[in-house]
Short mmCIF file of C-alpha atoms and ligand atoms in Angstrom, two decimals:
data_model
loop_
_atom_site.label_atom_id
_atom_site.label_comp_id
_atom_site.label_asym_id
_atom_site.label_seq_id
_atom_site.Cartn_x
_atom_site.Cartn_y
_atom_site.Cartn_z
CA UNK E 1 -78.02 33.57 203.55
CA UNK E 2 -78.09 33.42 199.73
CA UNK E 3 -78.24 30.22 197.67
CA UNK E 4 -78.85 29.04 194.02
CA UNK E 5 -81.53 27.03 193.13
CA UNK E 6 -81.18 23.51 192.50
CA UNK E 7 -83.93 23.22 189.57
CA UNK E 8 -84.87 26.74 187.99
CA UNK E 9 -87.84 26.53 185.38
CA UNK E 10 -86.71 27.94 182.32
CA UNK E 11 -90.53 29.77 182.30
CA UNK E 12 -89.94 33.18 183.88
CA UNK E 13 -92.97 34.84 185.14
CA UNK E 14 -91.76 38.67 184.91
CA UNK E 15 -90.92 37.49 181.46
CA UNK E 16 -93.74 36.16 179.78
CA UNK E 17 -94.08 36.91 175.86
CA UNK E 18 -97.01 39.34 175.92
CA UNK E 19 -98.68 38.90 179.53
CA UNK E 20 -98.91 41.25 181.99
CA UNK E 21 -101.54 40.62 185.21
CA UNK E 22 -104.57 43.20 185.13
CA UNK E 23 -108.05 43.96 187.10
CA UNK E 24 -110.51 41.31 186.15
CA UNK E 25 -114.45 41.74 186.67
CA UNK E 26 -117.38 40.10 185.63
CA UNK E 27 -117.23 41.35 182.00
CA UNK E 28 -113.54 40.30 181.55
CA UNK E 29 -115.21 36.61 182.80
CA UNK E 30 -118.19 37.29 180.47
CA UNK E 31 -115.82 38.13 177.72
CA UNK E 32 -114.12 34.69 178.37
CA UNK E 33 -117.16 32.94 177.90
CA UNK E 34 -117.89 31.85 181.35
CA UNK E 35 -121.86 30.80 182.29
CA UNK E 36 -121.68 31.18 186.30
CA UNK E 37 -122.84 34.57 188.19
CA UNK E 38 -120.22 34.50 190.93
CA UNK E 39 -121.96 37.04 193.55
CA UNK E 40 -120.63 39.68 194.94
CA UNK E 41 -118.42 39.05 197.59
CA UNK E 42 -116.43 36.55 195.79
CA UNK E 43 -116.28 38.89 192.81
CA UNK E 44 -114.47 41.45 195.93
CA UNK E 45 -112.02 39.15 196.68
CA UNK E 46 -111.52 37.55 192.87
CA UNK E 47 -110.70 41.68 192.93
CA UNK E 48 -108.54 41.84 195.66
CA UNK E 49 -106.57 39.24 194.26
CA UNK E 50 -106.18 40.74 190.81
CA UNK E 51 -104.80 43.53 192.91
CA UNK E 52 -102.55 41.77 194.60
CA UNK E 53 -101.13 39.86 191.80
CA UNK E 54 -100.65 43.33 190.30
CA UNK E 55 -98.94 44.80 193.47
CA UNK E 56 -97.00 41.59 193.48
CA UNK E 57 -95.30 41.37 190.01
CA UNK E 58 -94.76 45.50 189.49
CA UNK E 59 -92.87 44.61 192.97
CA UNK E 60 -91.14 41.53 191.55
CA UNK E 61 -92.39 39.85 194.92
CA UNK E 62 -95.05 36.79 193.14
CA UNK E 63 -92.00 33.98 193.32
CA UNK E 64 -89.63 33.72 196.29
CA UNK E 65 -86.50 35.56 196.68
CA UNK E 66 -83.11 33.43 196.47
CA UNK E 67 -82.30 33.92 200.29
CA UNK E 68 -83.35 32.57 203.66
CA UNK E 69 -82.76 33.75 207.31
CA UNK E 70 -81.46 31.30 209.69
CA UNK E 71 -82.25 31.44 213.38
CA UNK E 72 -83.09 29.12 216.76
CA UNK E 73 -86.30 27.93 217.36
CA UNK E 74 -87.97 27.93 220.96
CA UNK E 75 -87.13 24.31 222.16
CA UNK E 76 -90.21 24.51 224.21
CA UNK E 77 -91.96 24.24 221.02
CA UNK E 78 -94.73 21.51 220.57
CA UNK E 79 -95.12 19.87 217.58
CA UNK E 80 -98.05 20.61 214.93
CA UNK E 81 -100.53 17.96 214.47
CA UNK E 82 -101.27 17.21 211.03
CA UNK E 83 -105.20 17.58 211.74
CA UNK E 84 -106.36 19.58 208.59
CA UNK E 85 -109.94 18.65 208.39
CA UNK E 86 -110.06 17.37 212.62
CA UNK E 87 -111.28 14.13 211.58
CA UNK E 88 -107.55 13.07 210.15
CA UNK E 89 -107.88 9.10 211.38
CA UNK E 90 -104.09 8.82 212.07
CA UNK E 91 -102.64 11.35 214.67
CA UNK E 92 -99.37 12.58 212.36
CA UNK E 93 -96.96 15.01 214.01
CA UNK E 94 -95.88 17.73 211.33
CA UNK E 95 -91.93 18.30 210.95
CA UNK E 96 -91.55 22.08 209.82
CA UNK E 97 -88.19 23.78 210.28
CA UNK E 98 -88.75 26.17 207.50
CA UNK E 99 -91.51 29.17 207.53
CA UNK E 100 -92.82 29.97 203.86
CA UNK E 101 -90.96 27.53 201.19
CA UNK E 102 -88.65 27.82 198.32
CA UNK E 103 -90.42 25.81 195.83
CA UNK E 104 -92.76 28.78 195.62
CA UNK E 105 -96.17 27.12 193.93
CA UNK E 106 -98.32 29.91 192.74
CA UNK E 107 -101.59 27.83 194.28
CA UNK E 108 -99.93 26.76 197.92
CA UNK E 109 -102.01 25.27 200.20
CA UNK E 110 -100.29 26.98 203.21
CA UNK E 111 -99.93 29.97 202.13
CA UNK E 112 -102.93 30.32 198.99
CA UNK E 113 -100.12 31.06 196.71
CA UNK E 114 -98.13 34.35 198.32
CA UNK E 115 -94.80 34.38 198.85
CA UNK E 116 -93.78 37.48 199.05
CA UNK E 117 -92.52 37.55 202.90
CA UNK E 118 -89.01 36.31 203.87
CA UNK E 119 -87.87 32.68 204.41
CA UNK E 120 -87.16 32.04 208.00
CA UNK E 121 -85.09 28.56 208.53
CA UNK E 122 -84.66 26.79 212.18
CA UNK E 123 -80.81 25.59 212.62
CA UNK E 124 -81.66 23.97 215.50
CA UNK E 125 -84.70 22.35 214.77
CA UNK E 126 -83.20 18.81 215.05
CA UNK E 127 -82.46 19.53 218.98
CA UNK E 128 -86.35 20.34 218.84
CA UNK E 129 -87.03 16.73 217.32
CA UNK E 130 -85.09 14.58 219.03
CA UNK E 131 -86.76 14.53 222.92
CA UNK E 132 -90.07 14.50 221.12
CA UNK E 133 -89.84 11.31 219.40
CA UNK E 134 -88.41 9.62 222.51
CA UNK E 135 -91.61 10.79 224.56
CA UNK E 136 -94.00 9.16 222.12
CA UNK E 137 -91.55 6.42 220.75
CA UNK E 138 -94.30 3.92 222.31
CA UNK E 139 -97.24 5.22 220.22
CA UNK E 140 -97.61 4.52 216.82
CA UNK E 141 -97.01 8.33 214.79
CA UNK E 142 -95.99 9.32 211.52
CA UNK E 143 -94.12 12.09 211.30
CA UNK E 144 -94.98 14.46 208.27
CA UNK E 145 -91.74 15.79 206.89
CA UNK E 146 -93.27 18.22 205.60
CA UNK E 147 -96.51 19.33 205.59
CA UNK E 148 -96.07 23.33 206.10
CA UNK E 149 -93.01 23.66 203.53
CA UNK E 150 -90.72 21.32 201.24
CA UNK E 151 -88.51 19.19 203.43
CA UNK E 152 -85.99 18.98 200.55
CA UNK E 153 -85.37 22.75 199.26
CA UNK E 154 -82.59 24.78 199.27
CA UNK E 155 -82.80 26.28 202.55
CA UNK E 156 -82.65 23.10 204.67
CA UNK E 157 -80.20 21.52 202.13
CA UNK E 158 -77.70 23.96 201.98
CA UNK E 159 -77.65 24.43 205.80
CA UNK E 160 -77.97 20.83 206.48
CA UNK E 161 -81.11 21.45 208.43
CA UNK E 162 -82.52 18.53 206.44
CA UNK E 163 -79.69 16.44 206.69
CA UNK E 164 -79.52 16.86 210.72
CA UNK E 165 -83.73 15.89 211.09
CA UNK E 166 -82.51 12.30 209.21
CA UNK E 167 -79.64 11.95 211.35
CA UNK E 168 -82.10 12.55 214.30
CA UNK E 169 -84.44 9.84 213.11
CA UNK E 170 -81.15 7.78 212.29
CA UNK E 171 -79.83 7.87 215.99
CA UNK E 172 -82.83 7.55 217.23
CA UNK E 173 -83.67 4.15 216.09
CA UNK E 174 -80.09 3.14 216.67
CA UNK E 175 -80.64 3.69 220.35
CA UNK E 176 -84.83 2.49 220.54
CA UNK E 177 -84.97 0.10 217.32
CA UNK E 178 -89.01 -1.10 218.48
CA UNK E 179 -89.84 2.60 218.10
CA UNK E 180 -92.94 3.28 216.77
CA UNK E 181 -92.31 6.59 215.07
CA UNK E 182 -91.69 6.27 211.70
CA UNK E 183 -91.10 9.05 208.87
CA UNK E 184 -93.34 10.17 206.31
CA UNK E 185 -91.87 12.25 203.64
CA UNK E 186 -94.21 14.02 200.85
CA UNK E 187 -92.21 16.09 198.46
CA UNK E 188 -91.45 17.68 195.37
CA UNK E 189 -87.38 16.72 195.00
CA UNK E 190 -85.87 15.56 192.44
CA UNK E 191 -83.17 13.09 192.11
CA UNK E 192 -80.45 16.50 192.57
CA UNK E 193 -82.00 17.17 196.02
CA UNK E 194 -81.40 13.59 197.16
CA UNK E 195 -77.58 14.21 196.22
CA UNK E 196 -76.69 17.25 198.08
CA UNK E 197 -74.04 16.06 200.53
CA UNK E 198 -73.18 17.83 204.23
CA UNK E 199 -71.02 16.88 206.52
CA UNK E 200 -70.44 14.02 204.56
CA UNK E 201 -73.84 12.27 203.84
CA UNK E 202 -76.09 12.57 200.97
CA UNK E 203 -79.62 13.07 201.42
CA UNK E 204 -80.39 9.14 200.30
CA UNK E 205 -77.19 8.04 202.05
CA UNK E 206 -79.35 8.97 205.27
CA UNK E 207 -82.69 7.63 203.83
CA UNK E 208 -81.00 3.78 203.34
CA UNK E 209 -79.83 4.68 207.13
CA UNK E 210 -83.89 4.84 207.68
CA UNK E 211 -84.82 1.69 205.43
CA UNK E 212 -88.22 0.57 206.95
CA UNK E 213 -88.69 3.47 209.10
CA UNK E 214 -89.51 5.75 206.49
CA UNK E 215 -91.61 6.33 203.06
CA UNK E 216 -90.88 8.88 200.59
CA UNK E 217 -93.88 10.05 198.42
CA UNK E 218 -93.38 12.17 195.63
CA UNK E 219 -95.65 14.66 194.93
CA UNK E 220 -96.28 16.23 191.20
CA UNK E 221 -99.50 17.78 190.36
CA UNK E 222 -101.42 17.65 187.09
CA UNK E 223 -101.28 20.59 184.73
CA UNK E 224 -100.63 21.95 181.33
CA UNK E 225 -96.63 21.89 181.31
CA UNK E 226 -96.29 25.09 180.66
CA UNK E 227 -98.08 26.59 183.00
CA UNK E 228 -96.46 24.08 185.94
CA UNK E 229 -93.29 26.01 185.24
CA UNK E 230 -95.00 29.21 186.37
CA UNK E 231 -97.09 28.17 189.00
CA UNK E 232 -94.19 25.74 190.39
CA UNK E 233 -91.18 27.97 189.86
CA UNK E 234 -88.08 26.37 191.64
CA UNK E 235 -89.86 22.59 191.83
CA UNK E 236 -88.04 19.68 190.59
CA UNK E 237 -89.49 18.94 186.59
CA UNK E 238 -91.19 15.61 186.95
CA UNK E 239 -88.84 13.55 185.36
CA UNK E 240 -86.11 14.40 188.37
CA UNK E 241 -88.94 13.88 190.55
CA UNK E 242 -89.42 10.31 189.24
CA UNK E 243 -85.88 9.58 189.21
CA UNK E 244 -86.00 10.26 193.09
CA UNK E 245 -88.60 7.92 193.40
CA UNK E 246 -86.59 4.93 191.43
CA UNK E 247 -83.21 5.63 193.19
CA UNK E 248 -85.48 5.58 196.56
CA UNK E 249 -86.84 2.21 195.15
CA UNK E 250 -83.07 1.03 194.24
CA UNK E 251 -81.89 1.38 197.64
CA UNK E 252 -85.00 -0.38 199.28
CA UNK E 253 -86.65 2.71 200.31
CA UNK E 254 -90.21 2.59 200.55
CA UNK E 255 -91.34 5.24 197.57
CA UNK E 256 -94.40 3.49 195.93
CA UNK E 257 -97.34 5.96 196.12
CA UNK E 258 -97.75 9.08 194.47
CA UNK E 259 -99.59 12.73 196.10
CA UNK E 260 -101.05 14.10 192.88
CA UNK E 261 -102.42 17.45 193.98
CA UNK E 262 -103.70 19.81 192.98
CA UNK E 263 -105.22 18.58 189.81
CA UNK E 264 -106.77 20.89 187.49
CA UNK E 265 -110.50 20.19 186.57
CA UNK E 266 -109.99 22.04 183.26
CA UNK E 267 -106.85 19.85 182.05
CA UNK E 268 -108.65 16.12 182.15
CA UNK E 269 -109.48 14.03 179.46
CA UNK E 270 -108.73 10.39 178.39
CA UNK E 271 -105.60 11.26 176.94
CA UNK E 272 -103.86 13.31 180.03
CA UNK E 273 -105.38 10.59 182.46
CA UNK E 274 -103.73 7.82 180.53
CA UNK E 275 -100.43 9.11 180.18
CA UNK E 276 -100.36 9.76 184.33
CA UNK E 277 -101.43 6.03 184.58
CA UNK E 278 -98.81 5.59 182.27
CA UNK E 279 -96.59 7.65 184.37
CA UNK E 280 -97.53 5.97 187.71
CA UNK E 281 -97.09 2.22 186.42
CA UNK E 282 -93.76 2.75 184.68
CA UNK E 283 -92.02 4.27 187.73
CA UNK E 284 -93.64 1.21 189.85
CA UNK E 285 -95.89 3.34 191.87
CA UNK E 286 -99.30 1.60 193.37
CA UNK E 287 -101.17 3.68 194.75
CA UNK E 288 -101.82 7.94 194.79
CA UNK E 289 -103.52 10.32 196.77
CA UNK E 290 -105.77 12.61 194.17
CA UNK E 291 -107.02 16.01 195.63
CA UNK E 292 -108.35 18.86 192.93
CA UNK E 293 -107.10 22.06 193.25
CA UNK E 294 -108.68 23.75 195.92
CA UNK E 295 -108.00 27.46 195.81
CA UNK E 296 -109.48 31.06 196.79
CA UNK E 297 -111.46 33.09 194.51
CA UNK E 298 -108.30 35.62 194.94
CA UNK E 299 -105.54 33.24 194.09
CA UNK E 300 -107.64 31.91 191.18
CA UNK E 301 -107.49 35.31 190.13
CA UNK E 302 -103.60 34.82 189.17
CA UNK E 303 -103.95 31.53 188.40
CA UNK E 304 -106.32 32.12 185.89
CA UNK E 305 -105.03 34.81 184.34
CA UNK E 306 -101.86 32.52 184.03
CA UNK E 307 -103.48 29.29 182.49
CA UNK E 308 -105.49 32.05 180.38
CA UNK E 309 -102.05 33.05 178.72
CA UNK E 310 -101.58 29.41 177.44
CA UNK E 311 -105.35 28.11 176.79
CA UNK E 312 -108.50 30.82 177.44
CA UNK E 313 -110.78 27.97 177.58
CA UNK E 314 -109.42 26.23 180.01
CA UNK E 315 -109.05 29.11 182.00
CA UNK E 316 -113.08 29.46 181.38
CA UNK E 317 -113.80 25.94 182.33
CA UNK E 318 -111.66 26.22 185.81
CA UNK E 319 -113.68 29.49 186.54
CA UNK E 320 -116.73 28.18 186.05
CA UNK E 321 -116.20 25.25 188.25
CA UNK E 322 -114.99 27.33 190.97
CA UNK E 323 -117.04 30.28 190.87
CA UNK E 324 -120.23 29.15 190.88
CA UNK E 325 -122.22 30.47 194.10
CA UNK E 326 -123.70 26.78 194.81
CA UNK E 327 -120.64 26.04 195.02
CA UNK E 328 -119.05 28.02 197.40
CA UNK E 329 -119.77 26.08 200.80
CA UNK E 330 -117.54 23.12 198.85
CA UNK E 331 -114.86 24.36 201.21
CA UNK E 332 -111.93 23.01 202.79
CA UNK E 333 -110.14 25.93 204.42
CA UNK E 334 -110.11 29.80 204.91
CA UNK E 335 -112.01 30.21 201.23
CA UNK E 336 -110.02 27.33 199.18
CA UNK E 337 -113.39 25.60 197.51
CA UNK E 338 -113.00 22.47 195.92
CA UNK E 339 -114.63 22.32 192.48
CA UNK E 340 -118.55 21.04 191.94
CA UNK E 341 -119.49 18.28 194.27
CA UNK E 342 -120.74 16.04 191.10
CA UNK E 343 -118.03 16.48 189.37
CA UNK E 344 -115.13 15.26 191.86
CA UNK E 345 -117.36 12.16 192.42
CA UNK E 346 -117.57 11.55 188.80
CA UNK E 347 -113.71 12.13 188.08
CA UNK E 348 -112.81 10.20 191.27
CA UNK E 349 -114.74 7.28 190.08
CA UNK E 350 -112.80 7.26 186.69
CA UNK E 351 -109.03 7.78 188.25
CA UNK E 352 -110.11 4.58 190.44
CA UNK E 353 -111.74 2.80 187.34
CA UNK E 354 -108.84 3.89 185.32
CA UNK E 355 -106.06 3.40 188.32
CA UNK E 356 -107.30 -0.68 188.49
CA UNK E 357 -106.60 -1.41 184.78
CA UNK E 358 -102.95 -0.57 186.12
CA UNK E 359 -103.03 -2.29 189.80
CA UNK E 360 -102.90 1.11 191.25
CA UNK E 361 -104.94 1.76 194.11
CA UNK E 362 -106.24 4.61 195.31
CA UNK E 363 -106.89 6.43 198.78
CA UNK E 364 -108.11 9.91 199.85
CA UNK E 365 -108.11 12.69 202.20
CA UNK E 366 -110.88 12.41 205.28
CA UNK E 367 -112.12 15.25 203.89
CA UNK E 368 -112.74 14.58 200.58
CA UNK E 369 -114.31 11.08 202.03
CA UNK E 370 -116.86 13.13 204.08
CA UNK E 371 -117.40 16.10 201.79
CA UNK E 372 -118.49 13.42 199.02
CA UNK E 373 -120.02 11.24 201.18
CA UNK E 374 -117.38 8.51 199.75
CA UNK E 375 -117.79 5.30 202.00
CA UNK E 376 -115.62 2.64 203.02
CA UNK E 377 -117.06 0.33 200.24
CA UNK E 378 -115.57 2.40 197.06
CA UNK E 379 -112.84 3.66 199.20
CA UNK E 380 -112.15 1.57 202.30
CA UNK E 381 -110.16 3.58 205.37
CA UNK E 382 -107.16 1.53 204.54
CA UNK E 383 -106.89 0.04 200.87
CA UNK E 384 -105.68 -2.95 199.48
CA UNK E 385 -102.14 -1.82 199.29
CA UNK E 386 -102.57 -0.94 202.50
CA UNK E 387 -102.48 2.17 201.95
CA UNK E 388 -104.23 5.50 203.93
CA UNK E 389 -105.82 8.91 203.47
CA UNK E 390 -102.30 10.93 201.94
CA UNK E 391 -100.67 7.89 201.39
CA UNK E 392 -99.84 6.52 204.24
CA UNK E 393 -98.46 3.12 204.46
CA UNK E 394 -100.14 1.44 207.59
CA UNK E 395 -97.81 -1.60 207.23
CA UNK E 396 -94.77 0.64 207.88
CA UNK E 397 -95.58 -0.43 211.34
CA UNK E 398 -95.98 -4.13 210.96
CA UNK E 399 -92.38 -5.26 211.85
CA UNK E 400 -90.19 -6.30 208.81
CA UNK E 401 -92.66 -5.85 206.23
CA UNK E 402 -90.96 -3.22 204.38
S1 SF4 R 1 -93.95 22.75 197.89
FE1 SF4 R 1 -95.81 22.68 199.14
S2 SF4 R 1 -95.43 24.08 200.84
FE2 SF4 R 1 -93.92 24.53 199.22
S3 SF4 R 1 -94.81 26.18 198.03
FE3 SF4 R 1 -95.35 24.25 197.07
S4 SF4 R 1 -97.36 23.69 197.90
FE4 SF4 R 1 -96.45 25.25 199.24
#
């Protein structure tokens, strides 16, 4: 199946005025100015990933293509749980009826940034949803819509895929209203996604069906703006994301907290932190979820070369934060390091300083929490707004609260 995009960034990566990728090595980071002596083996796979950036863009393969395969899924299927770092407090159940995703971020944390395989949608995925939430509709669960792809993208708009996974949740609590599943939405649409109408219902025509079931948080990450329109190729632009959040609002729709990942060390100062705030408290969000880009020396090998293009210090600062070899057991999955220990705790101390002046609070992956050694004091489990780890509202289950 073929589709148009909804949002297309102007910024086209085979296009770029006077940038083409090419083989990086430790003089081409010496060159840049960089301090660290990255050792060997993650100067292989920096390498490998110049390579395949290379490989990539000669075979016009680095951003998704605009079609999508649709097909049945096993209805035998169990349900992923959300258990990144297996010590995830709350036991979420991941929604994912799309493999790869549309949106097509260049620094993906499912699939470190490749896209260059085909996009397989599940028609039938709702028929896989349904029995599931009846079995556990005694147990309190979120359900992650999505944590593996975008739940709002082309491919499970344009087939109604989407659409039929709300109308699920929608009958269900029509026929068991004390259910205690409710729906937790994390995603990059914009107020165009919400819009898209089948079989008669808009995306938000179904959330106000869900009122108090479900929270939508938006994510948006924090980068230079030009180079978020190559690493995020078909996402929303943050203004449509933050109109989705105030329609969501309008209609009594939980949408009050923020995921802001993945952050880029190299990009802070007083100025860019202030205008998020800014961002945050003017669109009547509370609370966020920050996470710094974690990424692979082999993706940071086109990501680097990309922020390069716009700002070659920057692109110095981010590699010597990530590939510094006392820094390398900072890792959160397959080789995605966070940046320098110090440093997060620093920077996470000034987003919470800085999130307060505003009333917005903050909470944090379990991860994170243990990696730093944050405890429950700075950050407690469940914060004042109630909210949890990737911004999870606990109250959603307190009846009528929301
Ligand atoms: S929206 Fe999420 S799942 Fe989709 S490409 Fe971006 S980071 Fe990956």
């Amino acid at each position: 199946m073929e589709f148009k995009p909804i949002y297309c960034n102007a910024s086209d990566i085979y296009n770029l005025d006077g940038f083409s990728p090419r083989m990086m090595g430790r003089n081409d980071l010496k060159a840049l100015g960089t301090t660290v002596e990255p050792d060997d083996k993650t100067i292989e796979i920096f390498q490998a990933g110049c390579r395949s950036f290379m490989d990539r863009y000669a075979a016009r393969t680095v951003i998704p293509s605009m079609t999508v395969d649709v097909g049945s899924i096993d209805l035998s299927t169990e349900l992923e749980i959300h258990n990144y770092t297996s010590h995830c407090p709350t036991l979420t159940y991941e929604v994912s009826p799309v493999k790869g995703c549309q949106v097509g971020c260049l620094y993906c944390l499912v699939t470190d940034g490749v896209h260059d395989h085909k996009l397989y949608a599940y028609e039938n995925y709702a028929a896989l949803l349904e029995p599931i939430l009846e079995k556990h509709m005694a147990e309190e669960h979120y359900y992650y819509f999505s944590a593996k792809t975008e739940a709002l993208q082309e491919p499970t708009l344009h087939t109604g895929i989407a659409h039929d996974i709300l109308r699920t949740f929608v009958r269900h609590f029509e026929k068991f209203p004390d259910s205690k599943a409710r729906l937790f939405i994390a995603s990059k649409a914009g107020i165009k996604h919400l819009m898209v109408e089948h079989g008669g219902d808009t995306i938000i025509d179904l959330f106000e069906q869900l009122r108090g079931k479900m929270q939508f948080n938006t994510s948006i990450s924090l980068m230079p703006a030009p180079l978020r329109l190559l690493l995020e190729p078909f996402g929303a632009p943050i203004p449509e994301r933050m109109a989705a959040v105030r329609l969501c609002q309008e209609k009594g729709i939980l949408s009050d907290s923020a995921l802001v990942q993945p952050i880029f060390p190299s990009y802070l100062n007083q100025e860019v932190m202030t205008n998020f705030f800014e961002l945050l408290h003017e669109n009547k969000i509370i609370n966020f979820k920050p996470e710094f880009l974690t990424v692979s020396p082999a993706t940071l090998a086109w990501i680097g070369q990309l922020l390069e293009h716009f700002d070659p210090e920057q692109a110095r600062a981010l590699y010597d934060l990530y590939l510094a070899p006392e820094n390398k057991d900072h890792c959160k999955q397959r080789r995605r390091t966070a940046p320098d220990r110090d440093w997060c705790m620093e920077n996470f101390r000034t987003f919470q300083k800085m999130g307060r002046i505003y009333g917005i609070s903050m909470s944090i992956c379990y991860w994170v929490r243990k990696e730093l050694n944050i405890d429950t004091h700075m950050i407690p489990i469940v914060n004042e707004n109630g909210y949890q780890c990737l911004g999870y509202q606990r109250r959603l289950f307190e009846p009528s609260v929301v």
